[in-house]
Coordinates of C-alpha atoms and ligand atoms in Angstrom, one line a residue:
X1 CA 129.0 10.0 118.3
X2 CA 128.2 6.3 117.6
X3 CA 131.3 6.0 115.5
X4 CA 133.5 7.7 118.0
X5 CA 132.4 5.4 120.8
X6 CA 132.8 2.4 118.6
X7 CA 136.5 3.1 118.4
X8 CA 136.9 2.6 122.1
X9 CA 136.0 -1.0 121.9
X10 CA 137.0 -2.1 118.4
X11 CA 137.2 -5.7 119.4
X12 CA 133.5 -5.7 120.3
X13 CA 131.2 -6.5 117.5
X14 CA 128.0 -4.8 118.5
X15 CA 125.2 -4.2 116.1
X16 CA 123.6 -1.0 117.4
X17 CA 120.8 -1.3 114.7
X18 CA 119.5 -4.4 116.4
X19 CA 120.6 -4.5 119.9
X20 CA 119.2 -7.3 122.1
X21 CA 117.0 -6.6 125.1
X22 CA 119.0 -8.9 127.3
X23 CA 122.6 -8.0 126.7
X24 CA 123.8 -10.8 129.0
X25 CA 122.3 -13.0 131.7
X26 CA 123.5 -15.6 134.2
X27 CA 121.0 -17.3 136.4
X28 CA 122.4 -18.9 139.5
X29 CA 120.6 -21.3 141.8
X30 CA 121.7 -19.3 144.9
X31 CA 123.0 -15.9 145.9
X32 CA 121.9 -12.4 145.2
X33 CA 120.7 -11.0 141.9
X34 CA 122.0 -7.9 140.2
X35 CA 120.1 -6.1 137.4
X36 CA 122.0 -3.6 135.3
X37 CA 120.3 -1.2 132.9
X38 CA 122.3 0.4 130.1
X39 CA 121.3 2.7 127.3
X40 CA 118.0 4.0 128.8
X41 CA 119.1 7.1 126.9
X42 CA 119.9 6.1 123.3
X43 CA 122.9 8.4 123.0
X44 CA 124.6 7.0 126.1
X45 CA 126.4 4.0 124.8
X46 CA 129.3 3.6 127.3
X47 CA 127.2 1.4 129.5
X48 CA 126.2 -0.9 126.7
X49 CA 129.9 -1.3 125.7
X50 CA 131.0 -1.8 129.3
X51 CA 128.3 -4.5 129.8
X52 CA 129.3 -6.3 126.6
X53 CA 132.9 -6.2 127.5
X54 CA 132.4 -7.4 131.0
X55 CA 130.0 -10.1 130.0
X56 CA 132.6 -11.6 127.7
X57 CA 134.9 -12.1 130.7
X58 CA 132.0 -13.2 133.0
X59 CA 131.0 -15.9 130.5
X60 CA 134.5 -17.4 130.9
X61 CA 134.2 -17.5 134.7
X62 CA 130.6 -18.6 135.0
X63 CA 131.4 -21.5 137.5
X64 CA 132.8 -18.9 139.9
X65 CA 129.9 -16.6 139.9
X66 CA 128.0 -16.6 143.3
X67 CA 124.8 -15.0 142.1
X68 CA 122.7 -14.0 139.2
X69 CA 123.3 -11.1 136.8
X70 CA 121.0 -9.5 134.2
X71 CA 122.2 -6.8 131.8
X72 CA 119.3 -5.1 130.1
X73 CA 119.3 -2.6 127.3
X74 CA 117.1 0.5 127.4
X75 CA 115.7 2.6 124.5
X76 CA 116.7 0.3 121.6
X77 CA 114.9 2.4 119.0
X78 CA 116.8 5.5 120.2
X79 CA 120.1 3.6 120.3
X80 CA 119.5 2.6 116.7
X81 CA 119.2 6.3 115.8
X82 CA 121.9 7.5 118.2
X83 CA 119.6 10.0 120.0
X84 CA 118.5 10.4 123.7
X85 CA 114.9 9.4 122.9
X86 CA 112.4 9.6 120.0
X87 CA 109.1 10.8 121.4
X88 CA 109.3 10.5 125.2
X89 CA 112.2 10.4 127.6
X90 CA 112.4 6.7 128.7
X91 CA 113.7 7.9 132.0
X92 CA 110.7 10.2 132.8
X93 CA 107.7 8.0 132.1
X94 CA 107.8 5.4 134.9
X95 CA 105.5 7.2 137.2
X96 CA 102.8 7.2 134.5
X97 CA 103.4 3.5 133.9
X98 CA 103.1 2.5 137.5
X99 CA 99.8 4.4 137.8
X100 CA 98.4 2.7 134.7
X101 CA 100.5 -0.5 134.1
X102 CA 98.8 -1.7 130.9
X103 CA 99.5 -1.1 127.3
X104 CA 96.4 1.0 126.5
X105 CA 98.3 4.2 125.9
X106 CA 97.2 6.3 123.0
X107 CA 99.8 9.1 122.7
X108 CA 101.7 7.0 120.2
X109 CA 105.1 7.5 121.8
X110 CA 107.6 4.9 120.7
X111 CA 109.0 4.6 124.2
X112 CA 106.0 2.9 125.7
X113 CA 106.7 -0.4 123.9
X114 CA 110.3 -0.2 125.3
X115 CA 108.9 0.5 128.8
X116 CA 106.3 -2.3 128.8
X117 CA 109.0 -4.7 127.6
X118 CA 111.4 -3.7 130.4
X119 CA 108.5 -3.6 132.9
X120 CA 107.6 -7.3 132.2
X121 CA 111.2 -8.4 132.3
X122 CA 111.7 -6.6 135.7
X123 CA 108.6 -8.2 137.1
X124 CA 109.7 -11.7 135.9
X125 CA 113.1 -11.2 137.5
X126 CA 111.6 -10.0 140.8
X127 CA 109.1 -12.8 140.8
X128 CA 111.7 -15.5 140.3
X129 CA 114.3 -14.3 142.9
X130 CA 111.8 -13.1 145.5
X131 CA 110.3 -16.6 145.6
X132 CA 113.7 -18.0 146.3
X133 CA 114.3 -15.4 149.0
X134 CA 117.2 -13.9 147.2
X135 CA 118.2 -10.2 147.5
X136 CA 117.7 -8.2 144.3
X137 CA 119.6 -4.9 143.5
X138 CA 119.4 -2.6 140.5
X139 CA 121.8 -0.2 138.9
X140 CA 121.2 2.2 136.0
X141 CA 124.2 3.4 133.8
X142 CA 124.3 6.8 132.2
X143 CA 126.6 9.5 130.8
X144 CA 126.1 13.3 130.7
X145 CA 126.2 15.9 128.0
X146 CA 128.7 18.0 130.0
X147 CA 132.2 16.9 130.8
X148 CA 132.2 15.3 134.2
X149 CA 133.9 13.1 136.7
X150 CA 131.9 10.0 137.7
X151 CA 129.1 10.3 140.3
X152 CA 126.2 8.3 141.8
X153 CA 122.7 9.8 141.9
X154 CA 120.1 8.1 144.0
X155 CA 116.9 8.5 145.9
X156 CA 117.7 9.0 149.5
X157 CA 116.9 5.8 151.3
X158 CA 119.3 4.3 153.8
X159 CA 119.8 1.1 151.7
X160 CA 120.7 3.2 148.7
X161 CA 123.1 5.2 150.8
X162 CA 124.8 2.0 151.9
X163 CA 125.3 0.8 148.3
X164 CA 126.5 4.2 147.0
X165 CA 128.9 4.9 149.9
X166 CA 131.1 2.0 148.8
X167 CA 132.4 3.9 145.8
X168 CA 134.9 6.8 145.8
X169 CA 132.8 9.2 143.8
X170 CA 130.4 12.1 144.7
X171 CA 127.0 11.0 145.8
X172 CA 124.0 13.0 144.8
X173 CA 121.0 12.8 147.1
X174 CA 117.3 13.4 146.5
X175 CA 117.3 13.6 142.7
X176 CA 113.7 12.2 142.8
X177 CA 112.4 15.5 144.2
X178 CA 113.4 17.3 141.0
X179 CA 113.2 14.7 138.3
X180 CA 110.0 12.6 138.2
X181 CA 109.2 9.3 136.6
X182 CA 112.7 7.9 136.6
X183 CA 113.5 4.2 136.4
X184 CA 115.3 4.4 139.7
X185 CA 112.3 5.9 141.5
X186 CA 110.1 3.2 139.9
X187 CA 112.3 0.4 141.2
X188 CA 112.7 2.0 144.6
X189 CA 108.9 2.3 144.9
X190 CA 108.7 -1.5 144.2
X191 CA 110.8 -1.8 147.3
X192 CA 114.2 -2.6 145.9
X193 CA 117.5 -0.7 146.2
X194 CA 118.5 1.1 142.9
X195 CA 121.3 3.5 142.3
X196 CA 122.5 5.3 139.2
X197 CA 126.0 5.6 137.9
X198 CA 127.0 8.5 135.7
X199 CA 130.3 7.8 134.2
X200 CA 131.3 11.1 132.5
X201 CA 130.7 12.9 129.2
X202 CA 128.9 11.0 126.5
X203 CA 131.9 10.8 124.2
X204 CA 134.7 10.7 126.9
X205 CA 136.7 7.5 126.4
X206 CA 137.2 7.4 130.2
X207 CA 133.4 7.0 130.7
X208 CA 133.5 3.4 129.4
X209 CA 136.5 2.6 131.5
X210 CA 134.7 4.0 134.6
X211 CA 131.6 2.0 133.8
X212 CA 133.6 -1.2 133.7
X213 CA 135.4 -0.4 137.0
X214 CA 132.1 0.4 138.6
X215 CA 130.5 -2.8 137.4
X216 CA 133.4 -5.0 138.6
X217 CA 133.4 -3.3 142.0
X218 CA 129.6 -3.6 142.3
X219 CA 129.7 -7.3 141.5
X220 CA 132.3 -7.6 144.2
X221 CA 130.4 -5.6 146.8
X222 CA 127.2 -7.6 146.0
X223 CA 129.2 -10.7 146.7
X224 CA 128.7 -12.2 143.2
X225 CA 132.4 -12.2 142.4
X226 CA 135.6 -12.0 144.5
X227 CA 138.1 -9.4 143.6
X228 CA 141.6 -9.5 144.9
X229 CA 142.7 -6.4 146.9
X230 CA 144.9 -5.1 144.2
X231 CA 142.2 -5.4 141.6
X232 CA 139.8 -3.5 143.9
X233 CA 142.3 -0.7 144.3
X234 CA 143.0 -0.6 140.5
X235 CA 139.2 -0.2 139.8
X236 CA 138.8 2.4 142.6
X237 CA 141.6 4.4 141.2
X238 CA 139.9 4.5 137.8
X239 CA 136.8 6.0 139.5
X240 CA 138.6 8.5 141.6
X241 CA 137.7 12.1 141.0
X242 CA 139.7 15.2 140.8
X243 CA 140.7 16.8 144.1
X244 CA 138.4 19.8 143.6
X245 CA 135.4 17.5 143.7
X246 CA 135.5 15.6 147.0
X247 CA 133.7 12.2 147.1
X248 CA 131.1 13.4 149.6
X249 CA 127.3 13.8 149.7
X250 CA 125.7 16.6 147.7
X251 CA 122.1 17.7 147.7
X252 CA 120.2 19.4 144.9
X253 CA 119.1 22.9 146.0
X254 CA 117.9 24.2 142.7
X255 CA 116.5 22.8 139.5
X256 CA 116.2 24.9 136.3
X257 CA 113.4 23.3 134.3
X258 CA 113.5 23.9 130.6
X259 CA 110.4 23.8 128.4
X260 CA 112.1 23.6 125.0
X261 CA 115.8 22.6 125.0
X262 CA 116.2 24.0 121.6
X263 CA 115.7 27.5 123.0
X264 CA 118.0 27.0 125.9
X265 CA 121.7 27.8 125.4
X266 CA 124.0 27.0 128.2
X267 CA 127.2 29.1 128.4
X268 CA 130.1 27.1 127.1
X269 CA 132.7 25.4 129.3
X270 CA 130.9 24.4 132.5
X271 CA 131.8 21.0 133.8
X272 CA 129.8 19.2 136.5
X273 CA 130.6 20.4 140.0
X274 CA 132.2 23.7 138.8
X275 CA 131.8 26.4 141.5
X276 CA 129.3 29.2 140.6
X277 CA 128.3 32.4 142.3
X278 CA 124.9 33.9 142.8
X279 CA 124.0 36.2 139.9
X280 CA 126.4 34.6 137.5
X281 CA 125.2 34.4 133.9
X282 CA 124.7 30.8 133.2
X283 CA 122.6 30.5 130.0
X284 CA 120.2 32.1 127.6
X285 CA 116.6 30.9 127.4
X286 CA 114.3 32.3 124.7
X287 CA 117.1 34.9 124.2
X288 CA 116.8 36.1 127.8
X289 CA 119.7 35.8 130.2
X290 CA 119.5 33.2 133.0
X291 CA 121.4 34.0 136.2
X292 CA 122.4 31.7 139.0
X293 CA 119.7 32.2 141.8
X294 CA 122.2 31.1 144.4
X295 CA 125.8 30.1 144.8
X296 CA 126.9 26.5 144.8
X297 CA 128.1 23.9 142.4
X298 CA 126.7 23.6 138.9
X299 CA 125.3 20.1 138.1
X300 CA 124.3 18.5 134.8
X301 CA 124.3 21.7 132.6
X302 CA 122.4 20.9 129.4
X303 CA 124.6 20.8 126.3
X304 CA 122.2 18.9 124.0
X305 CA 119.0 19.8 122.4
X306 CA 116.8 17.3 124.2
X307 CA 115.7 17.1 127.8
X308 CA 114.0 19.4 130.3
X309 CA 116.7 19.9 132.8
X310 CA 118.6 23.0 132.1
X311 CA 120.9 22.7 135.1
X312 CA 120.9 22.0 138.8
X313 CA 122.7 23.7 141.7
X314 CA 124.2 21.5 144.4
X315 CA 125.4 22.0 148.0
X316 CA 127.7 19.7 149.9
X317 CA 126.2 17.8 152.9
X318 CA 128.4 17.1 155.9
X319 CA 128.9 13.6 157.2
X320 CA 127.4 14.9 160.5
X321 CA 124.1 15.8 158.8
X322 CA 123.9 12.4 157.3
X323 CA 124.7 10.6 160.5
X324 CA 122.0 12.7 162.2
X325 CA 119.5 11.9 159.5
X326 CA 120.0 8.2 159.7
X327 CA 119.6 8.3 163.5
X328 CA 116.4 10.4 163.3
X329 CA 114.8 8.6 160.4
X330 CA 112.9 6.0 162.5
X331 CA 112.7 7.9 165.7
X332 CA 109.8 9.0 167.8
X333 CA 110.3 12.6 166.4
X334 CA 108.2 11.5 163.4
X335 CA 105.1 11.2 165.7
X336 CA 105.3 14.9 166.6
X337 CA 105.8 16.6 163.3
X338 CA 102.2 17.7 163.0
X339 CA 102.7 19.8 166.1
X340 CA 105.1 22.1 164.1
X341 CA 103.4 25.3 163.0
X342 CA 102.0 25.1 159.5
X343 CA 102.5 21.3 159.3
X344 CA 99.4 19.1 158.7
X345 CA 99.3 15.3 158.7
X346 CA 97.4 13.9 155.8
X347 CA 98.0 10.2 156.4
X348 CA 100.6 8.2 158.2
X349 CA 103.9 9.2 156.5
X350 CA 102.5 12.1 154.5
X351 CA 102.2 15.8 155.5
X352 CA 101.6 19.1 153.9
X353 CA 103.4 22.2 155.0
X354 CA 101.9 25.7 154.7
X355 CA 104.9 27.9 153.9
X356 CA 103.1 31.1 154.9
X357 CA 103.1 29.8 158.5
X358 CA 106.2 27.5 158.6
X359 CA 109.1 29.5 157.4
X360 CA 112.2 28.1 159.1
X361 CA 114.1 25.0 157.9
X362 CA 111.0 23.0 157.2
X363 CA 112.4 21.3 154.2
X364 CA 115.6 20.5 156.1
X365 CA 113.7 18.9 159.0
X366 CA 111.7 16.7 156.7
X367 CA 114.8 15.7 154.7
X368 CA 116.6 14.9 157.9
X369 CA 113.8 12.5 158.8
X370 CA 113.9 10.8 155.5
X371 CA 110.9 12.5 153.7
X372 CA 110.7 13.3 150.0
X373 CA 109.7 17.0 149.7
X374 CA 107.9 18.1 146.6
X375 CA 106.7 21.6 146.1
X376 CA 102.9 21.6 145.3
X377 CA 102.6 25.3 144.7
X378 CA 104.1 28.6 145.9
X379 CA 102.8 28.2 149.4
X380 CA 102.6 24.4 149.9
X381 CA 105.0 21.6 150.2
X382 CA 104.0 17.9 150.1
X383 CA 106.2 15.6 152.2
X384 CA 106.2 11.8 151.9
X385 CA 108.1 9.3 153.9
X386 CA 110.5 7.5 151.6
Ligands
ZN1 ZN1 121.1 9.4 130.8

């Protein structure tokens, strides 16, 4: 995989064995700051190559940059080996790190040293730019094991929605309810906007091209560079998806968690956003068939032997629903939620829902009002204001 990707950018001389933590940086006196993460998963190199390629051009136009840019590499030890991770998935451990932000961990996972390093760097960047009153935004670059068009996953905050909506690709809402401990959630919880960008299949040459297009456009939308109209259109056309996958909002309605990826075999040939029907045979797990529990669009089917997410099922969300949800988010309705049957207020902004009492559309109502809904057990939901 490493060798294949290398061919896409033969002019770049990148030593994967010893990749630097800061791939590139430009610190400006004024203007916004953009922080880009690449290679948080060690077998996803398209982001690293795109950063390197773009930074080469940015270096030559430094005097025209109207803000600061930091490009940061992720799991350097996994990059060296060409694998997703060595001991722990670097994109699943941030919840633990924020609960206990010191280096006293004893499980011996290689990834902690990477995480502390990035943690300190992020804190230093925030410190510096916050003091100067400058805005700080984050993006995290990835690719997928299945073939895919580009898409943007993000935690559903209004600010993230605004950033994501600028790009002509599908937008995946509420990923934080299914996947815990991601870098995006960690940054969002610090109070800064952070969206992901998934550029396509790990070894798809187009993925690197899409990464570059996305980065140029983001730099433009963040007002760090100025693209000409025709440049903008050119990059947008690189990102554009196939007609069967409209660039609308999607929400995760089902997450198939996998204990041991080596015992999970996804049926061949699924691409992200392929239509599936309820009852369709999707995979085998521990030699038992796995059928689709509902109809929808298949998302991130697992075609590698590492990771805990077998597949997701998505449903499209209408623009009307989104409009409604941004209107209701800060409305008075929030003050009366505890009056709904089965709903109990625990603290301001946090509720539990007893599903044996509240059966109808509870999750939808809380989503509409901007709550993160996490299933505590069969009968209880926990809902937190984002
Ligand atoms: Zn990834």
